[in-house]
XYZ file of C-alpha atoms in Angstrom:
241
model
C -3.214 -49.392 17.743
C -2.985 -46.329 15.401
C -2.502 -42.955 16.873
C -4.578 -40.004 15.483
C -2.646 -36.885 14.660
C -5.527 -34.655 13.728
C -5.281 -31.058 15.072
C -8.254 -31.561 17.188
C -6.993 -34.867 18.798
C -3.464 -33.499 19.158
C -5.077 -30.658 20.988
C -7.035 -32.921 23.313
C -3.911 -34.980 24.055
C -1.764 -31.900 24.803
C -0.783 -30.902 28.418
C -2.738 -28.311 30.214
C 0.053 -25.578 29.400
C 0.322 -26.319 25.703
C -3.474 -26.554 25.442
C -3.859 -23.035 27.131
C -1.535 -21.632 24.649
C -3.332 -23.140 21.691
C -6.735 -21.645 23.216
C -5.107 -18.209 23.476
C -3.900 -18.408 19.835
C -7.238 -19.482 18.725
C -9.042 -16.362 20.643
C -6.512 -14.161 19.142
C -7.228 -15.280 15.659
C -10.976 -14.881 16.212
C -10.394 -11.283 17.534
C -8.294 -10.769 14.392
C -10.988 -11.506 11.821
C -13.690 -9.826 14.019
C -11.762 -6.616 13.901
C -11.327 -7.049 10.073
C -14.982 -7.490 9.476
C -15.949 -4.644 11.668
C -13.431 -2.119 10.594
C -13.787 -2.961 6.982
C -17.596 -2.250 7.095
C -16.991 0.868 9.281
C -14.339 2.432 6.914
C -16.329 1.736 3.830
C -19.332 3.485 5.229
C -17.372 6.482 6.474
C -15.556 6.611 3.205
C -18.989 6.982 1.417
C -20.141 9.441 3.774
C -16.904 11.497 3.423
C -17.112 11.498 -0.266
C -20.934 12.791 0.160
C -19.564 15.654 2.369
C -17.052 16.639 -0.123
C -19.571 17.119 -2.821
C -21.733 18.999 -0.385
C -19.115 21.533 0.567
C -17.844 21.641 -3.002
C -21.245 22.961 -3.885
C -21.785 25.266 -1.055
C -21.283 28.987 -1.741
C -20.838 30.193 1.824
C -20.105 28.744 5.167
C -23.777 29.057 6.397
C -24.922 26.970 3.540
C -22.302 24.490 4.233
C -23.281 24.226 7.821
C -26.964 23.725 6.774
C -26.291 20.954 4.189
C -23.903 19.136 6.228
C -26.476 19.219 9.185
C -29.529 18.204 7.223
C -27.805 15.899 4.643
C -26.457 12.256 4.809
C -22.730 13.435 4.914
C -20.081 12.750 7.551
C -20.262 14.042 11.096
C -16.835 15.283 10.974
C -17.681 17.498 8.151
C -20.444 19.104 10.191
C -18.077 19.615 13.047
C -15.613 21.269 11.132
C -17.999 23.760 9.658
C -19.461 24.215 13.024
C -15.965 24.887 14.480
C -15.209 27.473 11.668
C -18.621 29.135 12.255
C -18.158 29.522 15.832
C -14.610 31.141 15.483
C -15.863 33.488 12.934
C -18.582 34.646 15.116
C -16.332 34.944 18.214
C -14.019 37.252 16.164
C -16.546 39.741 14.958
C -15.472 42.222 17.173
C -11.857 42.198 16.138
C -11.357 44.639 13.088
C -9.435 43.618 10.166
C -8.242 40.329 11.531
C -8.990 38.220 8.397
C -5.634 36.206 8.550
C -5.942 36.037 12.351
C -9.349 34.303 11.922
C -7.936 31.815 9.311
C -4.990 30.898 11.450
C -7.214 30.092 14.591
C -9.836 28.176 12.416
C -6.899 26.241 10.867
C -5.728 25.302 14.251
C -9.040 24.162 15.409
C -9.640 22.095 12.238
C -6.324 20.410 12.512
C -7.216 19.285 16.101
C -10.499 17.841 14.798
C -8.572 16.156 11.901
C -6.028 14.546 14.324
C -8.799 13.282 16.647
C -10.723 11.724 13.674
C -7.482 10.114 12.829
C -7.087 8.520 16.035
C -10.799 7.428 16.066
C -10.148 5.634 12.720
C -7.212 3.837 14.060
C -9.104 2.702 17.069
C -9.012 -1.197 17.298
C -6.156 -1.824 15.049
C -3.513 -1.654 17.641
C -4.578 -4.902 18.875
C -3.707 -6.526 15.518
C -0.197 -5.166 15.663
C 0.173 -6.825 19.256
C -1.198 -9.935 18.022
C 1.100 -9.972 14.926
C 4.030 -9.241 16.990
C 3.376 -11.655 19.949
C 1.871 -14.571 18.675
C 4.741 -16.389 17.191
C 6.549 -16.099 20.410
C 3.444 -17.422 22.275
C 3.299 -20.288 20.131
C 7.049 -20.765 20.365
C 6.660 -21.051 24.250
C 3.979 -23.734 23.921
C 6.349 -25.662 21.558
C 9.298 -25.416 23.913
C 7.052 -26.279 26.870
C 5.702 -29.258 25.072
C 9.051 -30.587 23.947
C 10.326 -30.216 27.464
C 7.410 -32.314 28.633
C 8.011 -34.923 26.215
C 11.669 -35.398 27.062
C 10.662 -35.412 30.672
C 8.451 -38.219 29.896
C 10.948 -40.126 28.029
C 13.145 -39.968 31.025
C 10.490 -41.014 33.273
C 9.660 -43.998 31.116
C 13.214 -44.966 30.654
C 12.274 -45.404 26.648
C 14.016 -43.777 23.592
C 11.571 -44.996 21.162
C 10.441 -42.654 18.555
C 6.920 -43.556 18.932
C 6.851 -42.514 22.493
C 8.338 -39.033 21.908
C 6.580 -38.311 18.545
C 3.065 -37.463 19.709
C 4.269 -35.023 22.324
C 6.490 -33.194 19.905
C 3.892 -33.173 17.257
C 1.531 -31.560 19.896
C 4.305 -29.131 20.676
C 4.779 -28.169 17.235
C 1.041 -27.537 16.649
C 1.369 -24.706 18.967
C 3.955 -22.852 16.664
C 1.829 -23.521 13.764
C -1.073 -21.832 15.518
C 1.192 -18.782 16.448
C 1.863 -18.491 12.720
C -1.722 -18.845 11.740
C -2.712 -16.104 14.221
C 0.241 -13.797 13.439
C 0.329 -13.835 9.548
C -3.239 -12.649 8.969
C -3.059 -10.121 11.919
C -0.016 -8.402 10.096
C -1.669 -8.525 6.587
C -4.984 -7.111 7.741
C -3.320 -4.495 10.011
C -1.474 -3.214 6.959
C -4.711 -3.323 4.901
C -6.535 -1.377 7.341
C -3.840 1.120 7.738
C -4.194 1.806 3.982
C -7.925 2.087 4.188
C -7.485 4.341 7.095
C -4.878 6.614 5.359
C -7.499 6.949 2.362
C -10.150 8.316 4.966
C -7.676 10.593 6.545
C -6.992 12.050 3.129
C -10.679 12.566 2.644
C -10.787 14.360 5.999
C -7.897 16.542 4.924
C -9.871 17.460 1.795
C -12.686 18.476 4.044
C -10.405 20.922 5.877
C -9.474 22.419 2.557
C -12.990 22.927 1.560
C -13.986 24.434 4.905
C -11.044 26.953 4.843
C -12.042 27.829 1.150
C -15.419 28.703 2.375
C -13.992 30.702 5.219
C -11.711 32.703 2.917
C -14.590 33.265 0.467
C -16.744 34.483 3.039
C -14.085 36.909 4.679
C -13.088 38.389 1.299
C -16.646 39.190 0.869
C -17.168 40.490 4.442
C -14.412 43.107 4.492
C -16.112 46.469 4.609
C -14.827 49.576 6.305
C -12.238 47.542 8.056
C -14.854 45.546 9.886
C -15.596 41.674 9.256
C -19.153 41.297 8.756
C -21.143 37.991 9.439
C -22.119 36.324 6.284
C -25.189 34.184 5.465
C -27.663 33.728 2.893
C -29.706 36.842 4.073
C -26.584 39.041 3.749
C -25.852 37.834 0.248
C -29.505 38.483 -0.625
C -29.336 41.854 0.814
C -26.109 42.730 -1.153
C -27.874 41.650 -4.434
């Protein structure tokens, strides 16, 4: 009678502990590929919206116009949040005469917080990949060690030293190590890939910060009149003309 050494048959013939380890590793691999697909789609869409927001803020002449265009356009939500943060801080500082540098400093601090929060949001879910990549080989090794221990225990109980007796159990145990590597290697590769994509998106967010600060600086330079910072908008510019 020939023995079947297909992965599925070895899984069915394995002991409960080894079978549980294999199931955990298979689920970890499924989680890895699910995160890869979901995060890839998310980052691609976000990067496209960030590029549109960059173009919008690049074309805006004032902060008010930038706020309107990022609110009504198809850009990124973080761009509108940054513009609104700058607008709110500028309005709150209207009663502080000649505080142009102070306004800039406070707006930069607020934008840095928004940028950091966006960076944390972009990395959400990728920590699971790091955990899977780091622990899967050891989980698989645990299953292998347990399976080999069970095989040798069976040999001792059966008082038989034939290789045909011990080989199936060892093969099933080694399958756990193989599944651990199959789960860990893609997780590490995907984590590094998503880290690079996230870094590219964070660079785009940093570019948005620079564009917003350029609008703020431009508005403040236009608004210095008699030592008082005036609120700028499209009506103000029209009146100035």
